[in-house]
Structures are given as C-alpha cells and as structure tokens.
XYZ file of C-alpha atoms in Angstrom:
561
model
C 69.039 131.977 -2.450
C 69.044 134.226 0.624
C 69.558 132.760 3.947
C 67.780 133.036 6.946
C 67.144 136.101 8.615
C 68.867 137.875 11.729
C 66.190 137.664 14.055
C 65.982 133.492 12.566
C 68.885 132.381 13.619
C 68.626 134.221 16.788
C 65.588 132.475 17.460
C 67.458 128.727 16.226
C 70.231 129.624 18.357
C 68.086 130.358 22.050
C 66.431 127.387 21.197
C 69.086 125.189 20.389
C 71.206 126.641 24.115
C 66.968 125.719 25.877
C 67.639 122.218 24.341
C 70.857 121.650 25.111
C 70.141 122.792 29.273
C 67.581 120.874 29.396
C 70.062 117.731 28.974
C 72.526 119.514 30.929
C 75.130 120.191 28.686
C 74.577 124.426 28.889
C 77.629 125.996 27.144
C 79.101 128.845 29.142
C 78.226 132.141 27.831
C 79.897 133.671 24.999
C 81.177 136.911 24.372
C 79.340 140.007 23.009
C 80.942 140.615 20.476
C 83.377 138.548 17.894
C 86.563 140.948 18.520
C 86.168 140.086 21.976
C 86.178 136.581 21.253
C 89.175 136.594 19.317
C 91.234 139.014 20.767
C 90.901 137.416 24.590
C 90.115 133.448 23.469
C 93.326 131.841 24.449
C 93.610 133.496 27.583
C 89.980 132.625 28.598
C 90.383 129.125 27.475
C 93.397 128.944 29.888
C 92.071 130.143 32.822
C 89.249 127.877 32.601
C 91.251 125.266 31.698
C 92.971 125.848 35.012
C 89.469 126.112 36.735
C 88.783 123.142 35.658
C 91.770 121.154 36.556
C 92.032 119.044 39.867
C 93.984 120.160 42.452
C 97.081 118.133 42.861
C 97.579 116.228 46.031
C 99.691 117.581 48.824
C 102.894 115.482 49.552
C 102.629 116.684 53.371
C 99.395 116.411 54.990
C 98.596 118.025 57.840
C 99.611 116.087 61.112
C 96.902 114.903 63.034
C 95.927 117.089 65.920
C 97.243 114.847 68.721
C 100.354 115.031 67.478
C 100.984 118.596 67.316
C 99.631 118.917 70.962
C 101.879 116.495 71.166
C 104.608 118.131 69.819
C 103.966 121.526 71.641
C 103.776 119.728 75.502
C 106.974 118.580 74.302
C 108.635 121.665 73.295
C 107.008 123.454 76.174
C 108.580 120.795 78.555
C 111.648 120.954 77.277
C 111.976 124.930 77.061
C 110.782 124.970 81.010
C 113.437 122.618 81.965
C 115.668 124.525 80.362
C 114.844 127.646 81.555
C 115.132 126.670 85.213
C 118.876 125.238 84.737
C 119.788 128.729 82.936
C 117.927 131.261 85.455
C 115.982 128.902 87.885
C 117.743 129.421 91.021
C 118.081 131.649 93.817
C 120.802 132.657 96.121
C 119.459 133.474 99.617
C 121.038 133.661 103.389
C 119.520 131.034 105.611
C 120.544 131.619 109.408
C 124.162 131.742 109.272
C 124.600 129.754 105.806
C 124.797 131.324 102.121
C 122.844 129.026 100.567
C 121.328 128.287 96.599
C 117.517 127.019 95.786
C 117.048 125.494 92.786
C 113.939 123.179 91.423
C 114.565 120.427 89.290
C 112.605 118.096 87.368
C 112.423 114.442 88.860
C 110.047 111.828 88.565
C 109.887 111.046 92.316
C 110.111 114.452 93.279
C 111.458 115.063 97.196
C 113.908 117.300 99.026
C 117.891 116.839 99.118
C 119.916 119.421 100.850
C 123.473 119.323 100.022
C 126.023 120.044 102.249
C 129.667 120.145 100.893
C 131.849 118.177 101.188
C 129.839 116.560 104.044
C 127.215 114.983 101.911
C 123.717 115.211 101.724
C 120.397 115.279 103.308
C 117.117 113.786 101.157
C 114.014 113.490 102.508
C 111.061 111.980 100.826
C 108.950 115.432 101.440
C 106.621 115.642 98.055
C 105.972 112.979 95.623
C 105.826 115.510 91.650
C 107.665 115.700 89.306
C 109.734 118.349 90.419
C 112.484 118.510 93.232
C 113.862 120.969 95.371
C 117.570 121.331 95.929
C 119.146 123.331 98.359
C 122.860 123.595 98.195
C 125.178 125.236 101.375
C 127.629 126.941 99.967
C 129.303 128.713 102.604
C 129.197 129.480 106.320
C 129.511 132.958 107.165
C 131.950 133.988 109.690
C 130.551 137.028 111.039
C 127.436 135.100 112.317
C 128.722 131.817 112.942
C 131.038 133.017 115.146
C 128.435 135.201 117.133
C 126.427 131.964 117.576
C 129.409 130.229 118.944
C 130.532 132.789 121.224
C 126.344 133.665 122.600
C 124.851 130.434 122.875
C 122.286 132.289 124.084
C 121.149 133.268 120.083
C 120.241 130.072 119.732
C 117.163 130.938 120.873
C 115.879 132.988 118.120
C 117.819 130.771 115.621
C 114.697 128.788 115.046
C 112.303 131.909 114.019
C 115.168 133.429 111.997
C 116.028 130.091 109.853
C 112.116 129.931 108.808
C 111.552 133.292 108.202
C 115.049 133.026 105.459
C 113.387 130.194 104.342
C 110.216 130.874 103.578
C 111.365 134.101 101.743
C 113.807 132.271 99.445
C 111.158 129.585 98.724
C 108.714 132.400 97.538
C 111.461 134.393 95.549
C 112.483 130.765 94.222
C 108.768 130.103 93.180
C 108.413 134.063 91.380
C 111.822 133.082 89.500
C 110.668 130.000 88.667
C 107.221 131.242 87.067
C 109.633 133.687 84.654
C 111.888 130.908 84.177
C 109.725 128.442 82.706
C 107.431 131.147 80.924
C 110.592 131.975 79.152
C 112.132 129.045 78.619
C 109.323 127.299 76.752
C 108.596 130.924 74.627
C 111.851 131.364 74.114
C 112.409 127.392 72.427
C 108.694 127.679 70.713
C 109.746 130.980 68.952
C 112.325 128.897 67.356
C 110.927 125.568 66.699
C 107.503 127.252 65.273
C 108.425 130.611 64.312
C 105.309 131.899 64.922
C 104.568 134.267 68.270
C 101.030 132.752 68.506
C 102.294 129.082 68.989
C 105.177 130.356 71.225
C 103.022 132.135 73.635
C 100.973 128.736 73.553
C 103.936 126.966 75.032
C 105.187 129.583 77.368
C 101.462 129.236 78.945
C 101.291 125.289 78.417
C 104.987 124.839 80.730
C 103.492 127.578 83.431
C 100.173 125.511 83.596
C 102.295 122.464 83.879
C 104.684 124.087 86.806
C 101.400 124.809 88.651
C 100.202 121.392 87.829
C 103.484 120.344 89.883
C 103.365 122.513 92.677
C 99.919 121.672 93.344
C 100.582 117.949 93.268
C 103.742 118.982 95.584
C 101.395 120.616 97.298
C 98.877 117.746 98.256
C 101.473 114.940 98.765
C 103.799 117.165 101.062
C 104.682 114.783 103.891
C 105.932 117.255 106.748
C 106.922 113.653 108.571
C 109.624 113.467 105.828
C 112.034 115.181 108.048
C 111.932 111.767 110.509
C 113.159 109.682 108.505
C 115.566 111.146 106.129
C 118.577 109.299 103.956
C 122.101 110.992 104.476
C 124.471 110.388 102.357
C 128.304 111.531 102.512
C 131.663 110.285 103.226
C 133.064 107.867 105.457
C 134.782 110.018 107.851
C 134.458 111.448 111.293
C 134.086 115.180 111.348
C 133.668 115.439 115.516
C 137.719 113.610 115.289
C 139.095 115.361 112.604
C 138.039 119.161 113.246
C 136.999 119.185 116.968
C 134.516 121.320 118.416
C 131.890 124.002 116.887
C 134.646 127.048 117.431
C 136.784 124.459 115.077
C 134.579 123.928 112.464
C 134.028 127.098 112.366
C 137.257 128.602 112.020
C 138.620 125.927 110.052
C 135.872 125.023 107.234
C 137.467 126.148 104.384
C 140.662 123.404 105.411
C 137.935 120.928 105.991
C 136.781 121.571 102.241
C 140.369 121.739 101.121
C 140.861 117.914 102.947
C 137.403 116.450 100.281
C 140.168 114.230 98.596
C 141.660 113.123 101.684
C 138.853 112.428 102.894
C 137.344 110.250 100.128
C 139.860 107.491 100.799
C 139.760 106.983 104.451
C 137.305 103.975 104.521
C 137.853 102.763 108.030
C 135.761 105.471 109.973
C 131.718 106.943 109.425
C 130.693 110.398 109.471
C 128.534 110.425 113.369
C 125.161 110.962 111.484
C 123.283 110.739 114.611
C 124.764 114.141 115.370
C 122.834 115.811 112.083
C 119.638 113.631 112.051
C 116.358 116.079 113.167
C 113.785 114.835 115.047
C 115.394 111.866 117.364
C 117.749 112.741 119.944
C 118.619 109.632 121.425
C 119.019 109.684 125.056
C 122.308 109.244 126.375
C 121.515 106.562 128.671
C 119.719 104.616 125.727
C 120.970 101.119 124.922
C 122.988 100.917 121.488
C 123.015 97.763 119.967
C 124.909 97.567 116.689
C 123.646 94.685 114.738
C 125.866 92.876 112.315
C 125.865 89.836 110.057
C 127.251 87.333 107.282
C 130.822 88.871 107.387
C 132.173 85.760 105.526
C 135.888 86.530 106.155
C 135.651 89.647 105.179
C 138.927 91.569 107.524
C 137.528 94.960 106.186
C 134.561 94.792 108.218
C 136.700 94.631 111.332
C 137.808 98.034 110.947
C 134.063 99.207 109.904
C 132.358 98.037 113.062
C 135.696 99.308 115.585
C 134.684 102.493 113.884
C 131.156 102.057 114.533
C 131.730 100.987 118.031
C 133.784 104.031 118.677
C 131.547 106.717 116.665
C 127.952 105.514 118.069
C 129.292 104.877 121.483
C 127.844 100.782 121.316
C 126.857 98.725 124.244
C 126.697 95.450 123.048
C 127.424 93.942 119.454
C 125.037 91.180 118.223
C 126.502 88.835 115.422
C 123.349 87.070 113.992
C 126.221 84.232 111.985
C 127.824 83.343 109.140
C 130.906 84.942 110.266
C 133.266 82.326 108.744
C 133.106 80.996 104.834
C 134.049 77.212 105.730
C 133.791 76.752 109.393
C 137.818 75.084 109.265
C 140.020 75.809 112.253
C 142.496 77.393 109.630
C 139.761 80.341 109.754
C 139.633 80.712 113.395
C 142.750 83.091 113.291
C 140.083 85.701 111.535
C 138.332 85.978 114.884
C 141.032 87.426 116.768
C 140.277 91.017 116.208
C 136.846 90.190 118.222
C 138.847 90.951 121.410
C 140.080 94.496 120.715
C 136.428 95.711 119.189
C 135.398 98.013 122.244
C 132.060 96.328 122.909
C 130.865 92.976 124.060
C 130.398 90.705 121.402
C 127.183 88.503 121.147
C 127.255 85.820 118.197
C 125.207 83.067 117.139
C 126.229 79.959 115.002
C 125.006 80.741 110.970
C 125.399 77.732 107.992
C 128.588 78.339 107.232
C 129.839 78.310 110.584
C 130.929 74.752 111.998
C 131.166 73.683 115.656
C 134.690 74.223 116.170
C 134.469 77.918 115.428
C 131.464 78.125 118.008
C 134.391 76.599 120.437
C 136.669 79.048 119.471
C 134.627 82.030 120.080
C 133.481 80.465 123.574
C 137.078 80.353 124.967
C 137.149 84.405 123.656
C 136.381 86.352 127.661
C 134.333 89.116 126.197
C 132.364 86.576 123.535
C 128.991 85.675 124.858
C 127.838 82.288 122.708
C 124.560 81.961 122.215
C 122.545 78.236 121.147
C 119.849 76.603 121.862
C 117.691 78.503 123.222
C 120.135 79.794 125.891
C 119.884 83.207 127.220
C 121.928 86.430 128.938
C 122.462 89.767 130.160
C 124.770 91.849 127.767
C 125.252 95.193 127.989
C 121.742 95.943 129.774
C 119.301 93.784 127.296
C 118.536 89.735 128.328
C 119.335 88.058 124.976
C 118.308 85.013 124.176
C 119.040 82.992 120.614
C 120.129 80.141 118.678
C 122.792 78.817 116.154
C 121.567 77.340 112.711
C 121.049 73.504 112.844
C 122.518 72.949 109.622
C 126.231 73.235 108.393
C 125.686 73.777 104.529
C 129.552 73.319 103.861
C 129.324 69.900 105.171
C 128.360 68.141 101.794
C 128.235 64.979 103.767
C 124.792 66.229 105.399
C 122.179 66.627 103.482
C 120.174 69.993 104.447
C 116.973 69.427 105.598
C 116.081 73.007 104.878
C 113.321 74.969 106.168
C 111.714 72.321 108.587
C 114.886 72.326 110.130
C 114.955 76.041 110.959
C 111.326 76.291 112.203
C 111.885 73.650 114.057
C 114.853 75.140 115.825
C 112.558 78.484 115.944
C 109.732 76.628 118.023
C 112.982 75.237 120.503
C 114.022 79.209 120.645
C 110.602 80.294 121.389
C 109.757 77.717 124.072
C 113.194 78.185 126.255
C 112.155 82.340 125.934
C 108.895 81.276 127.471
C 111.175 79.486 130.167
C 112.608 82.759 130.511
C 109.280 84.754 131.187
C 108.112 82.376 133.792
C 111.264 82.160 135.655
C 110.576 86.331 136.091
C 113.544 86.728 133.594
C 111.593 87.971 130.621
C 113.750 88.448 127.020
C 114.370 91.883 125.263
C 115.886 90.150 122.871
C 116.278 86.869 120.430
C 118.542 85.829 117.408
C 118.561 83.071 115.402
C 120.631 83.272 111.587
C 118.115 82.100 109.497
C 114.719 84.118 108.910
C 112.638 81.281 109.292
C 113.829 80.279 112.956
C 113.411 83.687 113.392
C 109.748 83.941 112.691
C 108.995 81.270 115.118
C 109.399 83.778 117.909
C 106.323 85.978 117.177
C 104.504 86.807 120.326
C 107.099 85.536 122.672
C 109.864 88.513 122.464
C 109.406 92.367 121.285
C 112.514 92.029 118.564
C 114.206 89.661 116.887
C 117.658 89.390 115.077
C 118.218 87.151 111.729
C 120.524 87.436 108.829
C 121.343 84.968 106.257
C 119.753 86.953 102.889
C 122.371 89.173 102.380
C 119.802 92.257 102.148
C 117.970 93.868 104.639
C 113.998 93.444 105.892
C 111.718 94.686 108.506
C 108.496 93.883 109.697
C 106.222 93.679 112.623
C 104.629 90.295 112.640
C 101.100 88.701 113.427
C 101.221 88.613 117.050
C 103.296 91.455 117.323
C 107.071 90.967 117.026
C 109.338 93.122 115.310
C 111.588 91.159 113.048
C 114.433 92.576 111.918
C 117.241 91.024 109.274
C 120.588 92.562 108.202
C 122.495 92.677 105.356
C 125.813 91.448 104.705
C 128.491 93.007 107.480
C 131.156 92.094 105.217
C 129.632 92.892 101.977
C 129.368 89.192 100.891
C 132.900 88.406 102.032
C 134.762 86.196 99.033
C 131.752 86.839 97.173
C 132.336 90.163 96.109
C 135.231 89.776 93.814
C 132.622 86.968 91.926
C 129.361 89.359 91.062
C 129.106 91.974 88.354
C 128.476 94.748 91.176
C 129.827 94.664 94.566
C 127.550 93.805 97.549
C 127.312 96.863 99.668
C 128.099 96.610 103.079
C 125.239 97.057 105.370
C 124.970 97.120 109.703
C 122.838 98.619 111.834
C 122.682 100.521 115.320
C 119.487 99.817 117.492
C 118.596 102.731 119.930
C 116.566 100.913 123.130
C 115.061 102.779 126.029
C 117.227 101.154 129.105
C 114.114 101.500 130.971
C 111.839 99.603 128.918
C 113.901 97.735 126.509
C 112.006 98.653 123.663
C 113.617 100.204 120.438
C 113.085 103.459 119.720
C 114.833 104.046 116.940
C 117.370 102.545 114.254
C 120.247 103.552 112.097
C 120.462 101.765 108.710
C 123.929 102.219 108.003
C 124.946 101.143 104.033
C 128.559 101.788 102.882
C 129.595 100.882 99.353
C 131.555 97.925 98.355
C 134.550 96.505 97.282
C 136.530 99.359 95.443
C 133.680 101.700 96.434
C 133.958 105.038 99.153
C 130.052 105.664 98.871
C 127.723 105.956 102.541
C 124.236 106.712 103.189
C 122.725 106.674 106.885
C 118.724 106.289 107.561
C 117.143 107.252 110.486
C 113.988 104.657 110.883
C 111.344 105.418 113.994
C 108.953 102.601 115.086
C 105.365 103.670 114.207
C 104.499 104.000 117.940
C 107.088 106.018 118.187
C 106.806 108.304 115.694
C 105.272 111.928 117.236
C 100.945 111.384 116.876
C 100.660 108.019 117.152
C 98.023 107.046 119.313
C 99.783 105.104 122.534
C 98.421 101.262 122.034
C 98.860 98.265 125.207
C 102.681 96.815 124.968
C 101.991 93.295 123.972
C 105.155 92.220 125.716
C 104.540 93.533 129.552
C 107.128 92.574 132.080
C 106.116 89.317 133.126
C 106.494 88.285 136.676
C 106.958 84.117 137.742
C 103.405 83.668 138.043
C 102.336 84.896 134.416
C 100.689 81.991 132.552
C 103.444 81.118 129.012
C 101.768 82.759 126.045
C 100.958 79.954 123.003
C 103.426 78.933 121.263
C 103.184 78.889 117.030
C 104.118 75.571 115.296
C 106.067 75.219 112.126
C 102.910 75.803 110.236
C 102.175 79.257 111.498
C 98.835 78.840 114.054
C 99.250 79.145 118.001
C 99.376 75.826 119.639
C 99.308 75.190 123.509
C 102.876 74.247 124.861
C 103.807 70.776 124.964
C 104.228 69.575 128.439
C-alpha cells in the first residue's frame, strides 16, 4: 500500500498550519530543508528560548527624578563653596591698606570687615546667602605716612578708597564666577564621572551665585553703614599707642601686644572714634546709662573706664545696685565717689531704704524718688525708686499695680515740672512698668530690672529705653549655665535741645569671658532722609495747660485735682 502523494501531504500540511492560525496557535516557520534543521536546532531552540524568557528584575531602580536634581544642586553647592575657599579671594590695595576680599556662604548674608587685632566691623548691608569679608591685613608705610605728614591728601582720600574698591569688588566677582564654575565641575567630574553631568553642575552653582548676587543685589541696604556692630577687644588704642604718627609707626608692636591685650578687661576700645556716619558733637550731652549691678565690684572698673573713654557727663543708675539692701553692703558703694562723673541713682527691688540713705550722704550722688527732679550735668532729671523691697519676705509684693501706680505719681510731679517752666529731659523709674506710665509727659525714659535690653517709642510718643545688667547679673552669674553678659549704654543728647541723637549699646562678655561688641543706634528722625515731624515735647513755658495723664490701665485721663 503506497502512501500519499508529495503534493498530498503538502496540501494536509498548509491546511493543517490555516487551522491551527486560525485558533492562534501558528507554529513559527520551519526550516527549508531537514539538514538545516538538524544541523542548527539546538542553537535555534536556545536563542528563542532566551527570546522568550522574561527579563529579570533590576535590583537598583532608577532614582526618581527629584532626587537626582536633588543630588546634583547638592553637589553643585558643595563644589561652589568649595571652590571659593580654595581660589575665591582677592588681594587688592584699598587707600593706604593691603587688604583681602573674599565671599562666603551665610544664611543671613551682610558685610564684616575685619581689622586685626582691633576687631571687626559688620554691617547688616544685604540679606543672601552669601557674605562679603574684607580682611586688613597690613598698613602700608609709604602711604600712611604721606597721609600723616599732608593732611592735606585727605582730600582725595575719599575718591581714591572707592575707586580701590570698586575695582577689587569687580575682580572679586570675575574670580568668583571661575571659582564656583570650577569648583562644582571639578566635584561633579568625580561624583558622576561623566563630563555631561559635570558641566550640568558647574552651570547649576554659577546660576545659583547669580541667584545670590541678585538677591544681594535687591536687599542692599546702603543705610547699613549707620548702624553697624563692632566687635573687638576691650582695650584703649588712643592710651596705649598715642596719636596717628604712633599708630603708624608702631602697628606691627600693636599686633605683637594681641595677647596682652586680650586680658586687660578694665578698659573699652573708644568705638565712637571708628563708627561712620555720627560724629557726635563735642558739646553733646553723654549720658552713660547703667543698671542692676547686684554687687558686682567688676563693673566699677567697667564704667571708670567708660567714664574716662566716652568723656561722660552724668551717670544714671536706673537700681538694683545692691543684692540685699543690708548696711553690711553699703561698703560696695564707696567707689561711687572716685567714678569721674556725677552719679544719678534711683532705688530698684533689691535695694532697701538704708542704702538710699547711704548714697544721699555721698556729695556727688544725686537721689532721686518720688517724683523728685534735678539738673545733672546739663539734662533736668526727674524719677522714682521702686515701691517694693522684694528681699523683704515680710511684705508681700503687690506687683505690677504697685509700679504703675508709682508710674502715674512720676508722671504727675513731671507735669509739676512743665508748668512750673522747668520742663524734664529726662525720667527713671527701675521697673518697666512705672516706666511706661510716663508716655507723653517726657521725651526719654530710663528703666532696668529685666536683665536684657529693650527699646521702643511709645503711643504718645516717648522713647523708652531699658538696660541690661551693668554687672552682668552680679552673684547670679556663677549660678547659670552661660554667663550674663554685661551690658551699659552711652546716650548722645543735643545740649541745645535735649533730645538724643544717638546711642552706644555697649555689650562686654561675662564672667571668665574677654569678648566686646559696640552698636551705634540713630533715632529714626535722626537718621539722614527722614522727613522732619513736630517735637511732641516743645519747651513748655508756666502758662502751658498739663498734658493728660494715662492711668494704670493705659487710656489718657484728665489730672486729678
């Protein structure tokens, strides 16, 4: 029996593959010819086999594209900030000064010239996160001396410093450009490896320096330079080195003397002498304001030196000058006579009665209380001691009601004062809140008692003014984690006027501590472009009607006959 024909089973075989697409279960097309088939099946069967197979998942995915942007402001960050410590900085000349520019990063941004070993200059100028710091390294002879000898090149000093300037601060800003660009290439190349993602951070930290300067740019505050924050040690450089031919001839001793210099605690560099922008006028009234000295002898020595140093007209004590108030204390007062100035002080909580009759008997003590008022050193001063003697613990403190109501007391006898034709420059009281009864009857007024320092101008006008602690918390100190600083300031008042013009905020470090900073503070209608506003304290004459008088609550009442 024959089998089926060729051209059969061809035909069985297309219609068998029709079928079996038509359920969709095609077979793949096999090979011509039967050697082919044999010779090249296992191979074929692997590499379909292969086809076929599922990829195998990858243990590392790909990290989400946040985080690599991420990752690359990071790096590019990083490499600018390092760039500009390694290569960031210029050396330039600067009127008679060899001086170094250099831009940091900081997150509050600003200005702080440096001036070793003197100490430092920082002004709030630009709020980004970058800062400018310019270090004086040297004076140079040649041309200091030439200024010395012709005062007359003073002159052209001005034009000179800001043309130096402006040409180190646009070499600074080229340098910095490379720098960062750099920087950031130079750390991407090794974190990434690849020149593509490199170049992407070395443009990602130069879009982020403009990013800075811009901001710099729009928050620049040329007013900065009013009101800077100096910073350096407590010494005198006008009494240890002399004139301008000393300093000089003799800097590089001066230098040599830094760890001298560290220790001497007793005296304050004359800040007022560095300070742009106010000049105060030699005939202005200097009133250095102290407070809470709590038997503290160390602040003896500070204020002699700030007596001596600022040239002061009158000291104002606003109290708490004694811890207990016993007569065993009063011996601490003694250096009061030997101080330089005339001494104003008024009673605080934790001084009693007899030290208020100690201090009376003292010939160049004026005691202030109840109201009572005097000429000291050019300014009428009026004030009050505190009503209540805390280290009596058979009293119970009354508290605040007892304070305003001493306040309202202070403010009605300066009302006195303004209709006798004796107006008052000045009131002090310890406590804040006798303090604040005062507003609208007197330009400033003194207070201590918080042991930190606050200003403010209040509703009806009055400048109130508290001081730290004088003596740096007296006993205190030796009981807290961190020393209280020690904190005074100098008032500069126009002896024409009596109004303040200026102030000094004068902060020396604690106990164990040789730190100092000095800020220069204007009034706002003093400061230069301030529109001139009606003195709501004019010099009243005896016929001027009493202005109303502000209750413990706060709201103007008339005066009580």
């Amino acid at each position: 029996m024959t089998g089926p024909s060729p051209s059969a089973r061809q035909f069985r075989h297309r219609a068998l593959r029709a079928l079996r697409a038509l359920h969709g279960r095609a077979e793949p097309a096999r090979p011509r010819t039967r050697a082919r088939r044999r010779g090249r099946g296992a191979r074929i069967r692997t590499v379909t086999a292969a086809r076929r197979r599922p990829a195998a998942p990858s243990l590392a995915p790909a990290p989400h594209p946040w985080v690599r942007a991420l990752g690359l402001a990071v790096v590019a960050g990083l490499g600018a900030w390092l760039g500009l410590l390694v290569v960031g900085s210029v050396h330039t000349q600067v009127g008679p000064m060899e001086t170094s520019m250099t831009l940091r990063p900081d997150l509050t941004g600003g200005t702080r010239i440096n001036v070793s070993p003197l100490g430092a200059l920082e002004l709030a100028s630009h709020t980004a996160p970058l800062r400018l710091d310019v270090d004086v390294e040297q004076l140079d002879p040649v041309r200091s001396t030439a200024l010395v000898e012709h005062p007359e090149r003073l002159s052209g000093l001005e034009d000179e410093v800001a043309s130096d300037v402006v040409a180190g601060t646009t070499e600074l800003a080229v340098r910095s450009c490379a720098a960062v660009v750099a920087g950031a290439t130079a750390l991407g190349l090794v974190v990434y490896r690849r020149p593509r993602r490199a170049l992407a951070a070395g443009g990602l930290a130069l879009a982020l320096l403009a990013a800075s300067t811009a901001t710099a740019a729009a928050t620049w505050n040329p007013r900065s330079v009013l009101e800077p924050r100096y910073s350096g040690l407590l010494t005198s450089a006008p009494s240890l080195i002399g004139n301008a031919r000393s300093i000089v001839t003799e800097f590089d001793v001066y230098q040599q003397e830094l760890a001298r210099l560290v220790t001497n605690v007793t005296k304050l560099y004359d800040a007022t002498s560095t300070l742009p922008a106010f000049r105060p006028d030699p005939g202005s009234i200097r009133v250095l304001h102290v407070s809470d000295l709590h038997l503290n002898p160390a602040a003896w020595h500070i204020i002699a030196s700030l007596v001596k140093q600022y040239r002061i007209d009158v000291i104002v004590d606003s109290g708490d000058t004694m811890d207990h108030g016993s007569a065993a204390e009063n011996a601490f007062l003694d250096p009061i006579r030997d101080l330089g100035a005339p001494y104003v002080w008024v009673r605080g909580n934790h001084d009693s009665r007899t030290t208020q009759a100690y201090l009376s008997r003292m010939k160049n003590v004026t005691v202030l209380d109840e109201g009572r008022a005097a000429t000291v050193g050019g300014l009428r001063i009026a004030g009050t001691g505190d009503p209540q003697f805390t280290p009596d613990r058979s009293v119970v403190a009354q508290g605040a009601p007892a304070e305003r109501m001493a306040g309202i007391r202070l403010a009605s006898a300066i009302r006195d004062q303004a209709r006798a034709g004796t107006p008052v420059d000045l009131a002090v009281a310890h406590n804040p809140d006798a303090a604040r009864e005062t507003d609208g009857t007197v330009p400033l007024v003194l207070a201590g008692h918080l042991h930190r320092r606050q200003v403010e101008v209040m509703k009806f006008g009055t400048r109130l003014k508290v001081e730290g602690s004088t003596g740096g918390g007296g006993l205190r100190a030796v009981q807290n984690e961190k020393p209280e600083k020690v904190r005074a300031s100098v008032l500069y008042l126009d002896r024409a006027t009596k109004r303040l013009q200026a102030w000094d905020e004068i902060t020396l470090g604690g106990l164990g501590l040789t730190t100092a900073e000095v800020g220069r503070h204007l009034p706002e209608e003093n400061k230069p472009g301030a529109k001139p506003s009606p003195d709501p304290f004019p010099k009243a004459s005896p016929a001027t009607p009493a202005a109303p008088s502000r209750g413990p609550s706060g709201p103007a009442r008339s005066p009580v006959p």
